[in-house]
Coordinates of C-alpha atoms and ligand atoms in Angstrom, one line a residue:
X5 CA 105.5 -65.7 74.5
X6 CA 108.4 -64.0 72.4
X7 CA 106.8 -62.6 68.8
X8 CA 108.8 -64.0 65.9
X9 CA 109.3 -62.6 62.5
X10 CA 107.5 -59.8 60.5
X11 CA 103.8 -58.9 61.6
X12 CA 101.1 -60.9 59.6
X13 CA 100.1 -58.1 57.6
X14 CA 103.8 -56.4 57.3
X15 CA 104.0 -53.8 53.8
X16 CA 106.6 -55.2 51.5
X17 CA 107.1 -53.0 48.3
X18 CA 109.1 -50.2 46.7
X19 CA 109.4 -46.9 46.2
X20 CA 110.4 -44.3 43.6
X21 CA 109.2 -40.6 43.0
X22 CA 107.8 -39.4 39.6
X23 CA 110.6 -37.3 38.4
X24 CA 113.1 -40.3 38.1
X25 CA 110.8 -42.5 36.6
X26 CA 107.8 -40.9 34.6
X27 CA 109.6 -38.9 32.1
X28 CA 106.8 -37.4 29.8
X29 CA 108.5 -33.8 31.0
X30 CA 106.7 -31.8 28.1
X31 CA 103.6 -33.5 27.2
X32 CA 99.7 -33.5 28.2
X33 CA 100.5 -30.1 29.8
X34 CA 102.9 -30.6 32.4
X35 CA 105.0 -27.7 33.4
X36 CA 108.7 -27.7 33.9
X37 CA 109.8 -28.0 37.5
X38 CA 113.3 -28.2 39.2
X39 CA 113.9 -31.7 38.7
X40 CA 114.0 -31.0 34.8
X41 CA 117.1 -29.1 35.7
X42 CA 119.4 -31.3 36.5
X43 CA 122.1 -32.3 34.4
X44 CA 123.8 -35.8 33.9
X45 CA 126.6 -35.8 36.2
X46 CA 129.6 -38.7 35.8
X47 CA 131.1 -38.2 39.0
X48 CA 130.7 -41.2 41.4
X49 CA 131.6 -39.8 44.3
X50 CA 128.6 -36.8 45.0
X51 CA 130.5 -33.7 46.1
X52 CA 128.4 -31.9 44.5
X53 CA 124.4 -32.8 44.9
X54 CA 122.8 -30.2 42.8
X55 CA 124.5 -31.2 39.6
X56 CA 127.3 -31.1 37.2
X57 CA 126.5 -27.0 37.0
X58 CA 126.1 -24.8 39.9
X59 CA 122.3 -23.6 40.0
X60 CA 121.9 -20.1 39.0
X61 CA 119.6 -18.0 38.0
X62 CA 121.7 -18.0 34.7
X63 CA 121.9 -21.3 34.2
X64 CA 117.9 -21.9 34.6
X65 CA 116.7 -19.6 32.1
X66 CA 120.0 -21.4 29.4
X67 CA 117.9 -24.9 30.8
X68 CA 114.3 -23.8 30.5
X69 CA 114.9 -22.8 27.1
X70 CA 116.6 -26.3 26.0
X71 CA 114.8 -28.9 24.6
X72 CA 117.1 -31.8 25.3
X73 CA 117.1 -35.1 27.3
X74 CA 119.8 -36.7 26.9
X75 CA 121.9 -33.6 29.4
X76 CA 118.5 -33.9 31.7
X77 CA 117.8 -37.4 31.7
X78 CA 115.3 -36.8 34.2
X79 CA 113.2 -35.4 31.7
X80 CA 112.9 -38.7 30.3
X81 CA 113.1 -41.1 33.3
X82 CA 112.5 -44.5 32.3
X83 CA 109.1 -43.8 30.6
X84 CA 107.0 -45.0 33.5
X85 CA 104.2 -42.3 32.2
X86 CA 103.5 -45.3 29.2
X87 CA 104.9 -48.3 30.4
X88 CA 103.0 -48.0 33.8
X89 CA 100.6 -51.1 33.1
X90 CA 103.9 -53.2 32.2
X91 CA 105.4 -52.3 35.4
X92 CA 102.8 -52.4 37.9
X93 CA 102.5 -56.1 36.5
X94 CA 105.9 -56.6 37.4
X95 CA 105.6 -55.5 40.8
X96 CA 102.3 -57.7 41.1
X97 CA 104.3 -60.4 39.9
X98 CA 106.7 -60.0 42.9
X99 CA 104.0 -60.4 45.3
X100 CA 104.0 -56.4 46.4
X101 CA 101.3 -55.3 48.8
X102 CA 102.6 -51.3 48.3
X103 CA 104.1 -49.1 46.2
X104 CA 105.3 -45.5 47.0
X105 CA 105.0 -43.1 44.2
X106 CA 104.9 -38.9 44.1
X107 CA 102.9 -37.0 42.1
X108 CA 104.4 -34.2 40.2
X109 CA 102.9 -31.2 41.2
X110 CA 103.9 -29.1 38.2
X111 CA 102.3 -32.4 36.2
X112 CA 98.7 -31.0 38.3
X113 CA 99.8 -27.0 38.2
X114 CA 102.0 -26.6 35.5
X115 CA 103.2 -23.3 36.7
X116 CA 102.0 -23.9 40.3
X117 CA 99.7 -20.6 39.7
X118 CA 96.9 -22.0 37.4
X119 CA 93.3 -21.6 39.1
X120 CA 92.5 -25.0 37.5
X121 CA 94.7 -28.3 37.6
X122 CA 95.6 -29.9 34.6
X123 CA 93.0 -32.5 33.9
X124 CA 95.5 -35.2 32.1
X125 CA 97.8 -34.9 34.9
X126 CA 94.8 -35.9 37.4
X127 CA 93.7 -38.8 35.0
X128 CA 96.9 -40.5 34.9
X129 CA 97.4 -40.8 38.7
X130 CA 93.9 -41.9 38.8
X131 CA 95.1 -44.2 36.3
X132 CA 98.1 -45.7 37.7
X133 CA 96.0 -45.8 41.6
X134 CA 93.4 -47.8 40.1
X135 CA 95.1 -49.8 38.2
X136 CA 97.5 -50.3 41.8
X137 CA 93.9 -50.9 43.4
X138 CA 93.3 -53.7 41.1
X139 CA 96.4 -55.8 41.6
X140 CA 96.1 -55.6 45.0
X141 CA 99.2 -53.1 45.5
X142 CA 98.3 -49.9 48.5
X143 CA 99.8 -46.9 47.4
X144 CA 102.0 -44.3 49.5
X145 CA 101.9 -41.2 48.0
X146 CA 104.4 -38.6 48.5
X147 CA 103.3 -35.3 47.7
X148 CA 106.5 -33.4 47.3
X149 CA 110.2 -35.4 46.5
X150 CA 112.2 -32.9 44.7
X151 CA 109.7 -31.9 41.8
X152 CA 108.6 -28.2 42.5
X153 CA 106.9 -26.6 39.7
X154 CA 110.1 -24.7 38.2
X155 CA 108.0 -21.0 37.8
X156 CA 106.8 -21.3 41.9
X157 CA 111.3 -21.8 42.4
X158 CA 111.9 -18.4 40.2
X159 CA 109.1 -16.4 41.2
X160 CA 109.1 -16.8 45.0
X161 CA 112.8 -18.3 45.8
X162 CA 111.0 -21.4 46.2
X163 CA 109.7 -22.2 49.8
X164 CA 111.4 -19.0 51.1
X165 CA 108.0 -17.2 50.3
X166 CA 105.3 -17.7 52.8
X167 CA 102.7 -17.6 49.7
X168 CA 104.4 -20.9 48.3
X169 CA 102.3 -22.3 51.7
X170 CA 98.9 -21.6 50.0
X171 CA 100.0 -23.0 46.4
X172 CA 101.4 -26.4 47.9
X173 CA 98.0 -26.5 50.2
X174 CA 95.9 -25.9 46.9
X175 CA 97.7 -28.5 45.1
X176 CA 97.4 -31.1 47.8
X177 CA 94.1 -30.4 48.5
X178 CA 92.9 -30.9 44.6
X179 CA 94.8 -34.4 45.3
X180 CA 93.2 -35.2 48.3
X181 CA 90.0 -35.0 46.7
X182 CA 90.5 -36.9 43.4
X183 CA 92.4 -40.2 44.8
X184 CA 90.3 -40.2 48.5
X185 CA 88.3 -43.5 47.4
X186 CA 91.9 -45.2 46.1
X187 CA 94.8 -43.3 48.7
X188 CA 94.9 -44.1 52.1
X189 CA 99.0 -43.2 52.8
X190 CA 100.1 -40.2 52.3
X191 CA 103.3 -38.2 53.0
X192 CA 104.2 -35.3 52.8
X193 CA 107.9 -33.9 52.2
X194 CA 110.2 -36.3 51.2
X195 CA 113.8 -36.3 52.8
X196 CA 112.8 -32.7 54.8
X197 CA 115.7 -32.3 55.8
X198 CA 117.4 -32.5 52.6
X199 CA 116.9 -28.7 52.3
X200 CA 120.1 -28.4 54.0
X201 CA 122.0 -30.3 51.8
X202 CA 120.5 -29.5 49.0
X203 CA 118.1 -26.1 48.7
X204 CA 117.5 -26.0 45.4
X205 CA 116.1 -29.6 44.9
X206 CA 114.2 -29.7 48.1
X207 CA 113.0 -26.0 48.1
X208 CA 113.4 -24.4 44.9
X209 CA 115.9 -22.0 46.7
X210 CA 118.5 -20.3 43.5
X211 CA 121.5 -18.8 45.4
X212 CA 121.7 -15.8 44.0
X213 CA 118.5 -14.9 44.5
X214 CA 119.5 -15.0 48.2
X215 CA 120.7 -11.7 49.8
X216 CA 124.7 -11.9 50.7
X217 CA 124.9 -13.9 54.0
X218 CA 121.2 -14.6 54.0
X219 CA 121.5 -18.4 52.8
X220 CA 121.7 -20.0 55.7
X221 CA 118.8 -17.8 57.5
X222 CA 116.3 -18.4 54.6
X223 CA 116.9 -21.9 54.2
X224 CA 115.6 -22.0 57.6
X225 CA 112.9 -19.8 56.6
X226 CA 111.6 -22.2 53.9
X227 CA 112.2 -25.2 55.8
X228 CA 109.3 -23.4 58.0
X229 CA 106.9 -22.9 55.5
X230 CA 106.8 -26.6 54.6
X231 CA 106.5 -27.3 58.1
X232 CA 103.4 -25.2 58.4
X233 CA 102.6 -26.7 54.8
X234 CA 103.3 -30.5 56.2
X235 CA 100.7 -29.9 59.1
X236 CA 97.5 -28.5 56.9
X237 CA 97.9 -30.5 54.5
X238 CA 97.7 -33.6 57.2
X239 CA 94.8 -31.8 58.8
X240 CA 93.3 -31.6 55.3
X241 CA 93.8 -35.4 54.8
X242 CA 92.0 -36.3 57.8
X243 CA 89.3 -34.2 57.1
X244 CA 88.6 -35.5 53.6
X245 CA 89.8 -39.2 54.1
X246 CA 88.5 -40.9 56.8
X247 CA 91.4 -43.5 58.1
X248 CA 93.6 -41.9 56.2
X249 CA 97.0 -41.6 57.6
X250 CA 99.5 -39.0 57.1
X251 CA 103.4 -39.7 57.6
X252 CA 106.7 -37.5 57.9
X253 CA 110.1 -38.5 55.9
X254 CA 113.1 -38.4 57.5
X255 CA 116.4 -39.0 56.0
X256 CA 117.9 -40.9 58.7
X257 CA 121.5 -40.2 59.0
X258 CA 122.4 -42.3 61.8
X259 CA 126.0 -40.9 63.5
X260 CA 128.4 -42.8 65.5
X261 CA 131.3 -41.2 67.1
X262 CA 134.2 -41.7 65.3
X263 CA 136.1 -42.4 68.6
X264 CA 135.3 -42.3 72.2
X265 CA 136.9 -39.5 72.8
X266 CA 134.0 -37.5 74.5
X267 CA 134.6 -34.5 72.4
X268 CA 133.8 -36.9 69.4
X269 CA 130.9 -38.0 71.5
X270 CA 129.6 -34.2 71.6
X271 CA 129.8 -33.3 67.9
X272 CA 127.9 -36.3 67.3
X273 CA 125.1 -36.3 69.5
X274 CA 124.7 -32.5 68.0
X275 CA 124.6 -34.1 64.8
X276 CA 122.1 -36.7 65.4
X277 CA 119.9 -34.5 67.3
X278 CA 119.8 -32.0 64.5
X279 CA 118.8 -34.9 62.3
X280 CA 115.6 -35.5 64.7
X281 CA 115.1 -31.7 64.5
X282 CA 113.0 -32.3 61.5
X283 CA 110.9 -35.2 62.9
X284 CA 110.5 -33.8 65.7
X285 CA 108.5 -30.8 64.5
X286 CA 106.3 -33.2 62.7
X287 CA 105.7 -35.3 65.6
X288 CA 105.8 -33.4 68.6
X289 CA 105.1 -30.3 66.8
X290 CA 107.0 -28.0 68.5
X291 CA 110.6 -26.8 67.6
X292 CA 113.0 -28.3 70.3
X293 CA 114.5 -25.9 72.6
X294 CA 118.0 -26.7 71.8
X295 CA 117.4 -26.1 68.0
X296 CA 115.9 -22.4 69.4
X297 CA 119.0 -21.7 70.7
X298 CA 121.0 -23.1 68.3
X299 CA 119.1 -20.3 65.8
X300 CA 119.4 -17.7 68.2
X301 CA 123.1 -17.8 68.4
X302 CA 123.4 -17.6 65.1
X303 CA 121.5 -14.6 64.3
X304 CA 119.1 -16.2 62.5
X305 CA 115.5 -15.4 62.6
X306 CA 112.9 -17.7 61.3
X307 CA 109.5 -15.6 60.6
X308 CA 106.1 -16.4 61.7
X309 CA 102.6 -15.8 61.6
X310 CA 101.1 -15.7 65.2
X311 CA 99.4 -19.1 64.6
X312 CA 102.1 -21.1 63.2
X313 CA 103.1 -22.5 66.7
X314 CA 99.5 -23.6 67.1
X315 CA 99.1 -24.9 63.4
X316 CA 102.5 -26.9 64.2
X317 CA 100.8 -28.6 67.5
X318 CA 97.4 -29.4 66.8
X319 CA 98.2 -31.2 63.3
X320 CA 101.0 -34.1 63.9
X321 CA 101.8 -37.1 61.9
X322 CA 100.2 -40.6 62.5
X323 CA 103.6 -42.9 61.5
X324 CA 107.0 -42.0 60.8
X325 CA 108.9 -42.9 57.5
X326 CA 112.2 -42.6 57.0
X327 CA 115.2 -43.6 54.4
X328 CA 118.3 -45.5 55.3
X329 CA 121.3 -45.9 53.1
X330 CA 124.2 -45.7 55.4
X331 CA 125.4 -44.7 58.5
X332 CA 128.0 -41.8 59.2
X333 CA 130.6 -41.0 61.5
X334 CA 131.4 -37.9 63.6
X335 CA 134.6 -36.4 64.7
X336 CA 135.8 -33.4 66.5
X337 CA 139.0 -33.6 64.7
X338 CA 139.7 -31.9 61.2
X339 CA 141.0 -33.6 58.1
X340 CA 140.4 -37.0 58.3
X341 CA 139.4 -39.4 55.3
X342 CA 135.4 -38.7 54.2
X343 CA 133.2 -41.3 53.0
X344 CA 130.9 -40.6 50.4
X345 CA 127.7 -40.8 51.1
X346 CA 123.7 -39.3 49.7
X347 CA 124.3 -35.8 50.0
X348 CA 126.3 -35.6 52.8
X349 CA 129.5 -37.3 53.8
X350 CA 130.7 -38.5 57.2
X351 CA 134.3 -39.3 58.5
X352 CA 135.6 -43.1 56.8
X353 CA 134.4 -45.9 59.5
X354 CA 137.3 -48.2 58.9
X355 CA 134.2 -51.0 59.9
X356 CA 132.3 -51.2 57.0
X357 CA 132.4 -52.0 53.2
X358 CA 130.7 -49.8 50.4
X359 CA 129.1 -49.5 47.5
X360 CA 130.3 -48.7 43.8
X361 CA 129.3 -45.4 44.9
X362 CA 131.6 -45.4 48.0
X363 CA 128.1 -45.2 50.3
X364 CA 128.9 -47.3 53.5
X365 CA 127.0 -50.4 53.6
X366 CA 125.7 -50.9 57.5
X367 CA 123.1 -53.2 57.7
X368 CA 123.3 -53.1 62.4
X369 CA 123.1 -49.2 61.6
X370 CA 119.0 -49.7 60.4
X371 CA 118.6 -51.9 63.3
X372 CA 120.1 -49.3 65.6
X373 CA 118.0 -46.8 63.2
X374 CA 114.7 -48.4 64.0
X375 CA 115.2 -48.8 68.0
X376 CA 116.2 -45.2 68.3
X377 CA 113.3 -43.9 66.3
X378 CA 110.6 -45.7 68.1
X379 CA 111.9 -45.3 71.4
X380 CA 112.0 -41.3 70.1
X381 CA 108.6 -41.6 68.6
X382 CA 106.3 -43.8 69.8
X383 CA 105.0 -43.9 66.4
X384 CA 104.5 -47.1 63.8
X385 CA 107.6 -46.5 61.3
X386 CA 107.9 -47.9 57.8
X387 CA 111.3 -47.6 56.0
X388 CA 110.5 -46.2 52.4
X389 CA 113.8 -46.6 51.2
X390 CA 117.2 -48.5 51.9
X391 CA 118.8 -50.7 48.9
X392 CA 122.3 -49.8 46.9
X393 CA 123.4 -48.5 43.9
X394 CA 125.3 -50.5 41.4
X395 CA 127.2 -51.4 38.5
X396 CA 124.7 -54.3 36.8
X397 CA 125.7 -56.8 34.3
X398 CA 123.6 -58.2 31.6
X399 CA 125.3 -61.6 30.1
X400 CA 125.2 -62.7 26.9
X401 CA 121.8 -64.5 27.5
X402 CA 120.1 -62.0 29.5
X403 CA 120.8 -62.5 32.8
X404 CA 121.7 -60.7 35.3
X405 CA 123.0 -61.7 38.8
X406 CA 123.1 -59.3 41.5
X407 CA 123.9 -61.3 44.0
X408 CA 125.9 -58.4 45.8
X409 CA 122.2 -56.2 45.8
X410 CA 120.7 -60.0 47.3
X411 CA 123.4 -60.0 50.1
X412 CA 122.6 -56.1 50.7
X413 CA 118.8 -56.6 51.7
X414 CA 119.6 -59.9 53.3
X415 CA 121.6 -58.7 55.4
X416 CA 119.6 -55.5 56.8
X417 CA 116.0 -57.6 56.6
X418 CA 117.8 -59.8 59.3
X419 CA 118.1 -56.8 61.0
X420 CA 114.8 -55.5 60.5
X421 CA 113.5 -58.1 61.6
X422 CA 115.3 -58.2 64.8
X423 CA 114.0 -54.8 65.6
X424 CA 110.4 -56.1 65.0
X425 CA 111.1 -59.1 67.7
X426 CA 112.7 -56.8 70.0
X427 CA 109.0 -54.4 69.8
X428 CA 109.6 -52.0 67.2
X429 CA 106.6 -51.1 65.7
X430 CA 107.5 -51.3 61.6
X431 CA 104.5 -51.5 59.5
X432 CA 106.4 -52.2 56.2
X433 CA 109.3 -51.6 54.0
X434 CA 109.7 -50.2 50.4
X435 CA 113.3 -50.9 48.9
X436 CA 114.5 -47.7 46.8
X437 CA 114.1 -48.8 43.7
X438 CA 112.5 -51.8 42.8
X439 CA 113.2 -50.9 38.8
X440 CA 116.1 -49.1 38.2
X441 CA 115.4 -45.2 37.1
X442 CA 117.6 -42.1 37.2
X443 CA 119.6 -40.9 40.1
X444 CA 118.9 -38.2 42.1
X445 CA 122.1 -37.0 43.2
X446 CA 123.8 -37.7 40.0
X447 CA 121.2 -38.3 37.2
X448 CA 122.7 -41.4 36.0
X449 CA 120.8 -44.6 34.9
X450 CA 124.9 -46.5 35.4
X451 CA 124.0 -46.5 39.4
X452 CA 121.1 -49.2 39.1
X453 CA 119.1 -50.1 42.1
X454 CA 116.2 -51.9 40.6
X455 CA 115.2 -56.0 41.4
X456 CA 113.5 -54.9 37.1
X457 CA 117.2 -53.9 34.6
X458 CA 115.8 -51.2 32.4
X459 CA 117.5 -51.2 29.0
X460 CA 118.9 -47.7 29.1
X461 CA 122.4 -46.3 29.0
X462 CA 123.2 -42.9 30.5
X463 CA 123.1 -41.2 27.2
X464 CA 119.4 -42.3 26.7
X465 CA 120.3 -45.3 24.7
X466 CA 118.2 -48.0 24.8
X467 CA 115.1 -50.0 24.2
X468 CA 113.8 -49.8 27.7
X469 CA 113.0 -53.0 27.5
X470 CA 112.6 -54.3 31.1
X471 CA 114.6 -57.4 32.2
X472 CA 113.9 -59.3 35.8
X473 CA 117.4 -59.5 38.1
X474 CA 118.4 -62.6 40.2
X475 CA 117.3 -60.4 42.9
X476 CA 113.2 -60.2 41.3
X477 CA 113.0 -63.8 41.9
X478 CA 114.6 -63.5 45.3
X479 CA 112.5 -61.1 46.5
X480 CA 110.0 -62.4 45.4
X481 CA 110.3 -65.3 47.7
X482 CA 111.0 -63.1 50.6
X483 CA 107.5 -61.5 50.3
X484 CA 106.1 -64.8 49.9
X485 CA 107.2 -66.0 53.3
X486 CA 106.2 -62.8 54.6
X487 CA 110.6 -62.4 55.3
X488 CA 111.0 -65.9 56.5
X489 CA 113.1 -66.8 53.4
X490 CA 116.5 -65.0 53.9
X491 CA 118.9 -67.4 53.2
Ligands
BG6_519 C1 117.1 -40.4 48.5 C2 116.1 -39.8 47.6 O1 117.9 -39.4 49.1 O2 118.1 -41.1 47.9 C3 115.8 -40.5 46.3 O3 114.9 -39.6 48.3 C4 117.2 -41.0 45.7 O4 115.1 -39.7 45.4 C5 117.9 -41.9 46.7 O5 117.1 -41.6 44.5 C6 119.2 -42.5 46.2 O6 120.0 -41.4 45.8 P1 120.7 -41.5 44.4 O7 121.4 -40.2 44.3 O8 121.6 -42.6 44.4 O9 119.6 -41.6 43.4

């Protein structure tokens, strides 16, 4: 008999990460860390993903010294650090069985250095866990999403030093121990493959700390020492939580050619197949040949220690997890139209509509997402973040209806759910964000994603007051009926 719909016991939720939701940069001892770097950026297009100011060494030590907020909003997020009770409640209210959060490492190790964690830091977690526990919501916990501890970035160049390896295990392991009775997800990078796109976010890597021509080559570099980081740390889980389960996060930047021509065909399945690269280190653990070759002919020489290979093999991830946004598309041709896009941009597909943001909305593109991964993987996958970015509307009595963010997750649960009846293994799904916070790419609180409208402008106006959407009550329902109720 055919399976219908979502499985019984199918994850709905949401996800977010500390830095663009938590603010509470300076207080109860937590250090500074990249994320308190970037600047407010009005752009909508993202050309530019590190921010409004090119990251220098410069330009840190101007920042580190600066006290303000309102030109770092992610220094004061949307207050989550207080107003975590009120929120949780929210999400209870919704009917959510998970929520994904990150810990702030430099909230743990201010500097990353300290021989001791920072109490405070470990009692909030344990607060906001429990108080998860008690409303019945799991928690997925990522362990790094853009939020290195700002001293480890300066000191080392970020990930490019092996020694960062040890820090990150230190830190995770302290983790490990404190939430093992109230964590049972856990994962490790977030976007990994976002060091490409952006080094400095994902890495801590500051370009001029970089030899002349060297970029390239250490990114590649760092990107290994998280690997190697990724797979003790998931061998540390599993020996201190028993059932736990450790997942990689992928960024999944689905690419269709933008013709048939088979030289579009080419650059595309290069593309895509670089995309897997950083999956497939997690979950094959090995580095595919291709990639090898790939590094080879460009001179570039990744160092490491003579276990790494083994380290790499023996510890792989139990489930795969992976954003979706958009898809792309690929051509061998020069100068045609770009879309925008997160962080990267692909060649305009004439077939689809966008966002505010100009991000191509392609809701068959998750379904074709999810078949390739699993037919790739073999793994459970659970998507911990798709949704949109948008202008929101408050009227004159408080209401606000998004019924264009209702239509967006409409139309890829359909799909989803497709996948699922077709034998894709998807354990659950956490829209990105369920409250609206502060942007990654371009720090602004304008681009709202939320089902929960925060009372906040992009200057840091505001009462914070929290308001539910159309889209809260919607969603709401959909949880309900376990993703029977789309229309
Ligand atoms: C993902 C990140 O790349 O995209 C999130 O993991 C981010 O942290 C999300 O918020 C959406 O991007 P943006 O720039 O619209 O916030």
């Amino acid at each position: 008999m055919t399976k219908k719909g979502f499985p019984k016991h199918f994850l709905w939720g949401g996800a977010m990460a500390a830095n663009q939701v938590e603010g509470a940069w300076n207080i109860d001892g937590k250090g500074l860390s990249v994320a308190d770097m970037a600047t407010y950026k009005s752009n909508l297009s993202l050309d530019d993903y590190e921010g409004h100011v090119a990251i220098s060494s410069e330009f840190i030590e101007k920042a580190r010294k600066d006290k303000d907020d309102k030109v770092y909003p992610k220094r004061r997020g949307i207050d989550f650090y207080h107003r975590y009770k009120e929120d949780l409640a929210l999400f209870a209210e919704m009917g959510f069985k998970v929520l994904r959060v990150s810990i702030a490492w430099s909230r743990i190790f201010p500097t990353g250095e300290e021989e001791k964690p920072n109490e405070k830091g470990l009692q909030f977690y344990e607060n906001v866990f429990s108080e998860m526990r008690k409303l019945g919501i799991e928690p997925i916990v990522t362990l790094s999403h853009y939020e290195m501890p700002l001293t480890l970035s300066i000191k080392y160049n970020g990930w490019v030093e092996r020694k960062v390896i040890d820090h990150f295990v230190r830190f995770c392991h302290v983790c490990l121990h404190r939430y093992k009775d109230l964590v049972k997800y856990w994962l490790t990078f977030n976007e990994i493959d976002s060091i490409h796109r952006h080094p400095f976010t994902t890495a801590g890597i500051i370009p001029d700390l970089c030899p002349e021509g060297k970029e390239e080559e250490l990114v590649y570099q760092a990107l290994h020492h998280q690997f190697v980081a990724s797979a003790l740390v998931t061998a540390d889980c599993h020996r201190i939580i028993e059932g736990s389960q450790v997942g990689c996060m992928l960024t999944k930047l689905t690419t269709y050619p933008h013709t048939c021509d088979p030289k579009d065909v080419e650059v595309t399945l290069k593309k895509n197949l670089h995309n897997y690269f950083f999956a497939d280190v997690q979950v094959f653990g090995e580095y595919p040949v291709m990639i090898e070759r790939m590094l080879e002919r460009k001179n570039i020489h990744v160092k490491m220690a003579p276990n790494d290979r083994e380290i790499l093999r023996e510890h792989t991830v139990d489930f795969v997890s992976f954003s979706y946004y958009m898809s792309l598309t690929e051509s061998a041709q020069e100068g045609l139209e770009k879309a925008a896009g997160n962080t990267i941009m692909g060649v305009k597909n004439p077939y689809l509509p966008a966002t505010d943001w100009g991000w191509q909305i392609d809701p068959v593109g998750l379904k074709i997402s999810l078949i390739e991964l699993y037919d790739r993987y073999k793994k459970p996958l659970i998507i911990v973040e798709n949704g949109m970015g948008a202008f929101d509307k408050v009227e004159s009595d408080g209401a606000i209806h998004d019924e264009y963010r209702i239509k967006y997750f409409k139309e890829h649960f359909k799909q989803m759910k497709e996948a699922v009846e077709e034998g894709v293994d998807l354990f659950g799904y956490t829209s990105w964000a369920p409250i609206d916070l502060i942007s990654a790419g371009t720090s602004q609180m304008s681009k709202r994603y939320g089902f929960i409208h925060v009372d906040q402008d992009d200057e840091g106006n505001g009462t914070l007051e929290r308001r539910k959407k159309d889209s809260f009550y919607w969603y709401k329902k959909v949880i309900e009926s376990n993703g029977e109720y789309l229309d």
